[in-house]
């Protein structure tokens, strides 16, 4: 009896993961970066609520790792 519930829950989890993946992939925009583009980088260490999220100085793209 417990095996049936476990199998059913595993199938439901896999179905939900596939649905979540399809939704994410449908709504995601691929970044269109080229060499030499200026981008703002995220500041990971913030001390307060009003500190900036991004660095004020833009960085230049020198290498692209994705297709």
PDB file of N, CA and C in Angstrom:
ATOM      1  N   UNK A   1       0.820  -1.199   0.000  1.00  0.00           N
ATOM      2  CA  UNK A   1       0.000   0.000   0.000  1.00  0.00           C
ATOM      3  C   UNK A   1       0.864   1.263   0.000  1.00  0.00           C
ATOM      4  N   UNK A   2       1.867   1.268   0.865  1.00  0.00           N
ATOM      5  CA  UNK A   2       2.749   2.427   0.938  1.00  0.00           C
ATOM      6  C   UNK A   2       3.546   2.590  -0.351  1.00  0.00           C
ATOM      7  N   UNK A   3       3.887   1.486  -0.987  1.00  0.00           N
ATOM      8  CA  UNK A   3       4.638   1.519  -2.238  1.00  0.00           C
ATOM      9  C   UNK A   3       3.827   2.206  -3.341  1.00  0.00           C
ATOM     10  N   UNK A   4       2.528   1.976  -3.359  1.00  0.00           N
ATOM     11  CA  UNK A   4       1.661   2.595  -4.368  1.00  0.00           C
ATOM     12  C   UNK A   4       1.631   4.113  -4.182  1.00  0.00           C
ATOM     13  N   UNK A   5       1.502   4.563  -2.929  1.00  0.00           N
ATOM     14  CA  UNK A   5       1.485   5.999  -2.654  1.00  0.00           C
ATOM     15  C   UNK A   5       2.820   6.643  -3.000  1.00  0.00           C
ATOM     16  N   UNK A   6       3.885   5.944  -2.675  1.00  0.00           N
ATOM     17  CA  UNK A   6       5.213   6.476  -2.968  1.00  0.00           C
ATOM     18  C   UNK A   6       5.420   6.607  -4.475  1.00  0.00           C
ATOM     19  N   UNK A   7       5.004   5.605  -5.223  1.00  0.00           N
ATOM     20  CA  UNK A   7       5.145   5.641  -6.680  1.00  0.00           C
ATOM     21  C   UNK A   7       4.283   6.756  -7.283  1.00  0.00           C
ATOM     22  N   UNK A   8       3.063   6.902  -6.793  1.00  0.00           N
ATOM     23  CA  UNK A   8       2.173   7.949  -7.298  1.00  0.00           C
ATOM     24  C   UNK A   8       2.735   9.336  -6.991  1.00  0.00           C
ATOM     25  N   UNK A   9       3.271   9.510  -5.788  1.00  0.00           N
ATOM     26  CA  UNK A   9       3.834  10.816  -5.439  1.00  0.00           C
ATOM     27  C   UNK A   9       5.080  11.111  -6.269  1.00  0.00           C
ATOM     28  N   UNK A  10       5.890  10.105  -6.547  1.00  0.00           N
ATOM     29  CA  UNK A  10       7.074  10.297  -7.383  1.00  0.00           C
ATOM     30  C   UNK A  10       6.670  10.718  -8.799  1.00  0.00           C
ATOM     31  N   UNK A  11       5.640  10.091  -9.342  1.00  0.00           N
ATOM     32  CA  UNK A  11       5.160  10.459 -10.677  1.00  0.00           C
ATOM     33  C   UNK A  11       4.613  11.887 -10.691  1.00  0.00           C
ATOM     34  N   UNK A  12       3.891  12.258  -9.625  1.00  0.00           N
ATOM     35  CA  UNK A  12       3.357  13.622  -9.540  1.00  0.00           C
ATOM     36  C   UNK A  12       4.478  14.653  -9.461  1.00  0.00           C
ATOM     37  N   UNK A  13       5.528  14.330  -8.713  1.00  0.00           N
ATOM     38  CA  UNK A  13       6.668  15.243  -8.606  1.00  0.00           C
ATOM     39  C   UNK A  13       7.328  15.423  -9.962  1.00  0.00           C
ATOM     40  N   UNK A  14       7.533  14.338 -10.697  1.00  0.00           N
ATOM     41  CA  UNK A  14       8.162  14.423 -12.014  1.00  0.00           C
ATOM     42  C   UNK A  14       7.306  15.224 -12.990  1.00  0.00           C
ATOM     43  N   UNK A  15       5.992  15.018 -12.950  1.00  0.00           N
ATOM     44  CA  UNK A  15       5.099  15.786 -13.821  1.00  0.00           C
ATOM     45  C   UNK A  15       5.147  17.278 -13.490  1.00  0.00           C
ATOM     46  N   UNK A  16       5.162  17.595 -12.201  1.00  0.00           N
ATOM     47  CA  UNK A  16       5.212  18.998 -11.794  1.00  0.00           C
ATOM     48  C   UNK A  16       6.547  19.630 -12.173  1.00  0.00           C
ATOM     49  N   UNK A  17       7.634  18.882 -12.043  1.00  0.00           N
ATOM     50  CA  UNK A  17       8.939  19.407 -12.438  1.00  0.00           C
ATOM     51  C   UNK A  17       8.982  19.702 -13.933  1.00  0.00           C
ATOM     52  N   UNK A  18       8.398  18.834 -14.732  1.00  0.00           N
ATOM     53  CA  UNK A  18       8.357  19.063 -16.176  1.00  0.00           C
ATOM     54  C   UNK A  18       7.513  20.294 -16.508  1.00  0.00           C
ATOM     55  N   UNK A  19       6.395  20.459 -15.804  1.00  0.00           N
ATOM     56  CA  UNK A  19       5.541  21.628 -16.038  1.00  0.00           C
ATOM     57  C   UNK A  19       6.268  22.909 -15.634  1.00  0.00           C
ATOM     58  N   UNK A  20       6.970  22.876 -14.504  1.00  0.00           N
ATOM     59  CA  UNK A  20       7.727  24.046 -14.059  1.00  0.00           C
ATOM     60  C   UNK A  20       8.841  24.384 -15.041  1.00  0.00           C
ATOM     61  N   UNK A  21       9.514  23.371 -15.557  1.00  0.00           N
ATOM     62  CA  UNK A  21      10.589  23.591 -16.521  1.00  0.00           C
ATOM     63  C   UNK A  21      10.044  24.205 -17.809  1.00  0.00           C
ATOM     64  N   UNK A  22       8.912  23.713 -18.280  1.00  0.00           N
ATOM     65  CA  UNK A  22       8.318  24.251 -19.504  1.00  0.00           C
ATOM     66  C   UNK A  22       7.904  25.709 -19.300  1.00  0.00           C
ATOM     67  N   UNK A  23       7.323  26.030 -18.149  1.00  0.00           N
ATOM     68  CA  UNK A  23       6.908  27.399 -17.860  1.00  0.00           C
ATOM     69  C   UNK A  23       8.121  28.318 -17.784  1.00  0.00           C
ATOM     70  N   UNK A  24       9.167  27.870 -17.113  1.00  0.00           N
ATOM     71  CA  UNK A  24      10.379  28.682 -16.975  1.00  0.00           C
ATOM     72  C   UNK A  24      11.012  28.931 -18.337  1.00  0.00           C
ATOM     73  N   UNK A  25      11.143  27.891 -19.141  1.00  0.00           N
ATOM     74  CA  UNK A  25      11.793  28.027 -20.444  1.00  0.00           C
ATOM     75  C   UNK A  25      10.975  28.898 -21.395  1.00  0.00           C
ATOM     76  N   UNK A  26       9.655  28.868 -21.244  1.00  0.00           N
ATOM     77  CA  UNK A  26       8.794  29.672 -22.112  1.00  0.00           C
ATOM     78  C   UNK A  26       8.942  31.161 -21.805  1.00  0.00           C
ATOM     79  N   UNK A  27       9.112  31.509 -20.543  1.00  0.00           N
ATOM     80  CA  UNK A  27       9.132  32.910 -20.132  1.00  0.00           C
ATOM     81  C   UNK A  27      10.535  33.492 -19.989  1.00  0.00           C
ATOM     82  N   UNK A  28      11.572  32.700 -20.215  1.00  0.00           N
ATOM     83  CA  UNK A  28      12.935  33.180 -20.016  1.00  0.00           C
ATOM     84  C   UNK A  28      13.462  33.837 -21.286  1.00  0.00           C
ATOM     85  N   UNK A  29      14.119  34.960 -21.112  1.00  0.00           N
ATOM     86  CA  UNK A  29      14.775  35.637 -22.227  1.00  0.00           C
ATOM     87  C   UNK A  29      16.268  35.336 -22.166  1.00  0.00           C
ATOM     88  N   UNK A  30      16.837  34.917 -23.272  1.00  0.00           N
ATOM     89  CA  UNK A  30      18.273  34.683 -23.318  1.00  0.00           C
ATOM     90  C   UNK A  30      18.993  36.022 -23.409  1.00  0.00           C
ATOM     91  N   UNK A  31      20.054  36.186 -22.637  1.00  0.00           N
ATOM     92  CA  UNK A  31      20.793  37.446 -22.725  1.00  0.00           C
ATOM     93  C   UNK A  31      21.487  37.570 -24.075  1.00  0.00           C
ATOM     94  N   UNK A  32      21.336  38.699 -24.703  1.00  0.00           N
ATOM     95  CA  UNK A  32      21.938  38.946 -26.010  1.00  0.00           C
ATOM     96  C   UNK A  32      23.159  39.842 -25.812  1.00  0.00           C
ATOM     97  N   UNK A  33      24.237  39.277 -25.286  1.00  0.00           N
ATOM     98  CA  UNK A  33      25.449  40.039 -25.025  1.00  0.00           C
ATOM     99  C   UNK A  33      26.463  39.798 -26.129  1.00  0.00           C
ATOM    100  N   UNK A  34      27.192  40.853 -26.462  1.00  0.00           N
ATOM    101  CA  UNK A  34      28.265  40.757 -27.454  1.00  0.00           C
ATOM    102  C   UNK A  34      29.550  41.241 -26.802  1.00  0.00           C
ATOM    103  N   UNK A  35      30.657  40.876 -27.390  1.00  0.00           N
ATOM    104  CA  UNK A  35      31.941  41.345 -26.881  1.00  0.00           C
ATOM    105  C   UNK A  35      31.990  42.863 -26.954  1.00  0.00           C
ATOM    106  N   UNK A  36      32.464  43.473 -25.881  1.00  0.00           N
ATOM    107  CA  UNK A  36      32.566  44.928 -25.842  1.00  0.00           C
ATOM    108  C   UNK A  36      31.351  45.620 -25.249  1.00  0.00           C
ATOM    109  N   UNK A  37      30.262  44.889 -24.995  1.00  0.00           N
ATOM    110  CA  UNK A  37      29.085  45.493 -24.371  1.00  0.00           C
ATOM    111  C   UNK A  37      29.412  45.909 -22.942  1.00  0.00           C
ATOM    112  N   UNK A  38      28.776  46.972 -22.498  1.00  0.00           N
ATOM    113  CA  UNK A  38      28.933  47.408 -21.114  1.00  0.00           C
ATOM    114  C   UNK A  38      27.756  46.883 -20.304  1.00  0.00           C
ATOM    115  N   UNK A  39      28.059  46.273 -19.154  1.00  0.00           N
ATOM    116  CA  UNK A  39      27.023  45.698 -18.300  1.00  0.00           C
ATOM    117  C   UNK A  39      27.266  46.116 -16.855  1.00  0.00           C
ATOM    118  N   UNK A  40      26.201  46.139 -16.082  1.00  0.00           N
ATOM    119  CA  UNK A  40      26.316  46.383 -14.653  1.00  0.00           C
ATOM    120  C   UNK A  40      26.349  45.043 -13.934  1.00  0.00           C
ATOM    121  N   UNK A  41      27.239  44.910 -12.963  1.00  0.00           N
ATOM    122  CA  UNK A  41      27.349  43.658 -12.222  1.00  0.00           C
ATOM    123  C   UNK A  41      26.656  43.798 -10.876  1.00  0.00           C
ATOM    124  N   UNK A  42      26.149  42.687 -10.385  1.00  0.00           N
ATOM    125  CA  UNK A  42      25.437  42.652  -9.119  1.00  0.00           C
ATOM    126  C   UNK A  42      26.426  42.735  -7.966  1.00  0.00           C
ATOM    127  N   UNK A  43      26.128  43.572  -6.976  1.00  0.00           N
ATOM    128  CA  UNK A  43      26.944  43.671  -5.770  1.00  0.00           C
ATOM    129  C   UNK A  43      26.381  42.658  -4.782  1.00  0.00           C
ATOM    130  N   UNK A  44      27.187  41.659  -4.412  1.00  0.00           N
ATOM    131  CA  UNK A  44      26.693  40.583  -3.560  1.00  0.00           C
ATOM    132  C   UNK A  44      26.676  40.958  -2.083  1.00  0.00           C
ATOM    133  N   UNK A  45      27.548  41.843  -1.669  1.00  0.00           N
ATOM    134  CA  UNK A  45      27.602  42.225  -0.262  1.00  0.00           C
ATOM    135  C   UNK A  45      26.931  43.580  -0.109  1.00  0.00           C
ATOM    136  N   UNK A  46      25.813  43.587   0.577  1.00  0.00           N
ATOM    137  CA  UNK A  46      25.150  44.862   0.852  1.00  0.00           C
ATOM    138  C   UNK A  46      25.023  45.006   2.357  1.00  0.00           C
ATOM    139  N   UNK A  47      25.283  46.197   2.832  1.00  0.00           N
ATOM    140  CA  UNK A  47      25.254  46.422   4.269  1.00  0.00           C
ATOM    141  C   UNK A  47      23.909  46.958   4.728  1.00  0.00           C
ATOM    142  N   UNK A  48      23.162  47.504   3.834  1.00  0.00           N
ATOM    143  CA  UNK A  48      21.896  48.082   4.240  1.00  0.00           C
ATOM    144  C   UNK A  48      20.863  48.029   3.139  1.00  0.00           C
ATOM    145  N   UNK A  49      19.681  48.390   3.509  1.00  0.00           N
ATOM    146  CA  UNK A  49      18.552  48.327   2.592  1.00  0.00           C
ATOM    147  C   UNK A  49      18.687  49.325   1.447  1.00  0.00           C
ATOM    148  N   UNK A  50      19.327  50.438   1.691  1.00  0.00           N
ATOM    149  CA  UNK A  50      19.426  51.480   0.679  1.00  0.00           C
ATOM    150  C   UNK A  50      20.724  51.423  -0.121  1.00  0.00           C
ATOM    151  N   UNK A  51      21.568  50.451   0.136  1.00  0.00           N
ATOM    152  CA  UNK A  51      22.799  50.302  -0.642  1.00  0.00           C
ATOM    153  C   UNK A  51      22.455  49.890  -2.067  1.00  0.00           C
ATOM    154  N   UNK A  52      23.283  50.266  -3.034  1.00  0.00           N
ATOM    155  CA  UNK A  52      22.987  49.915  -4.429  1.00  0.00           C
ATOM    156  C   UNK A  52      23.078  48.418  -4.676  1.00  0.00           C
ATOM    157  N   UNK A  53      22.219  47.902  -5.555  1.00  0.00           N
ATOM    158  CA  UNK A  53      22.244  46.487  -5.920  1.00  0.00           C
ATOM    159  C   UNK A  53      23.303  46.191  -6.970  1.00  0.00           C
ATOM    160  N   UNK A  54      23.583  47.171  -7.823  1.00  0.00           N
ATOM    161  CA  UNK A  54      24.528  46.984  -8.916  1.00  0.00           C
ATOM    162  C   UNK A  54      25.696  47.939  -8.746  1.00  0.00           C
ATOM    163  N   UNK A  55      26.835  47.537  -9.288  1.00  0.00           N
ATOM    164  CA  UNK A  55      28.015  48.393  -9.207  1.00  0.00           C
ATOM    165  C   UNK A  55      27.782  49.650 -10.042  1.00  0.00           C
ATOM    166  N   UNK A  56      28.238  50.797  -9.564  1.00  0.00           N
ATOM    167  CA  UNK A  56      28.005  52.035 -10.320  1.00  0.00           C
ATOM    168  C   UNK A  56      28.879  52.144 -11.568  1.00  0.00           C
ATOM    169  N   UNK A  57      29.947  51.358 -11.637  1.00  0.00           N
ATOM    170  CA  UNK A  57      30.859  51.410 -12.781  1.00  0.00           C
ATOM    171  C   UNK A  57      30.551  50.233 -13.703  1.00  0.00           C
ATOM    172  N   UNK A  58      30.186  50.482 -14.957  1.00  0.00           N
ATOM    173  CA  UNK A  58      29.891  49.365 -15.862  1.00  0.00           C
ATOM    174  C   UNK A  58      31.154  48.583 -16.216  1.00  0.00           C
ATOM    175  N   UNK A  59      30.989  47.281 -16.357  1.00  0.00           N
ATOM    176  CA  UNK A  59      32.075  46.394 -16.773  1.00  0.00           C
ATOM    177  C   UNK A  59      31.905  46.101 -18.262  1.00  0.00           C
ATOM    178  N   UNK A  60      32.998  45.742 -18.919  1.00  0.00           N
ATOM    179  CA  UNK A  60      32.976  45.442 -20.348  1.00  0.00           C
ATOM    180  C   UNK A  60      33.070  43.934 -20.534  1.00  0.00           C
ATOM    181  N   UNK A  61      32.207  43.380 -21.378  1.00  0.00           N
ATOM    182  CA  UNK A  61      32.205  41.944 -21.658  1.00  0.00           C
ATOM    183  C   UNK A  61      33.441  41.624 -22.491  1.00  0.00           C
ATOM    184  N   UNK A  62      34.280  40.704 -21.966  1.00  0.00           N
ATOM    185  CA  UNK A  62      35.500  40.325 -22.685  1.00  0.00           C
ATOM    186  C   UNK A  62      35.473  38.868 -23.123  1.00  0.00           C
ATOM    187  N   UNK A  63      34.546  38.072 -22.556  1.00  0.00           N
ATOM    188  CA  UNK A  63      34.478  36.653 -22.902  1.00  0.00           C
ATOM    189  C   UNK A  63      33.040  36.181 -22.737  1.00  0.00           C
ATOM    190  N   UNK A  64      32.588  35.331 -23.650  1.00  0.00           N
ATOM    191  CA  UNK A  64      31.223  34.806 -23.606  1.00  0.00           C
ATOM    192  C   UNK A  64      31.306  33.292 -23.480  1.00  0.00           C
ATOM    193  N   UNK A  65      30.597  32.739 -22.476  1.00  0.00           N
ATOM    194  CA  UNK A  65      30.654  31.304 -22.212  1.00  0.00           C
ATOM    195  C   UNK A  65      29.426  30.543 -22.674  1.00  0.00           C
ATOM    196  N   UNK A  66      28.382  31.225 -23.100  1.00  0.00           N
ATOM    197  CA  UNK A  66      27.160  30.543 -23.531  1.00  0.00           C
ATOM    198  C   UNK A  66      26.968  30.741 -25.031  1.00  0.00           C
ATOM    199  N   UNK A  67      26.201  29.848 -25.650  1.00  0.00           N
ATOM    200  CA  UNK A  67      26.000  29.960 -27.104  1.00  0.00           C
ATOM    201  C   UNK A  67      25.165  31.152 -27.511  1.00  0.00           C
TER     202      UNK A  67
END
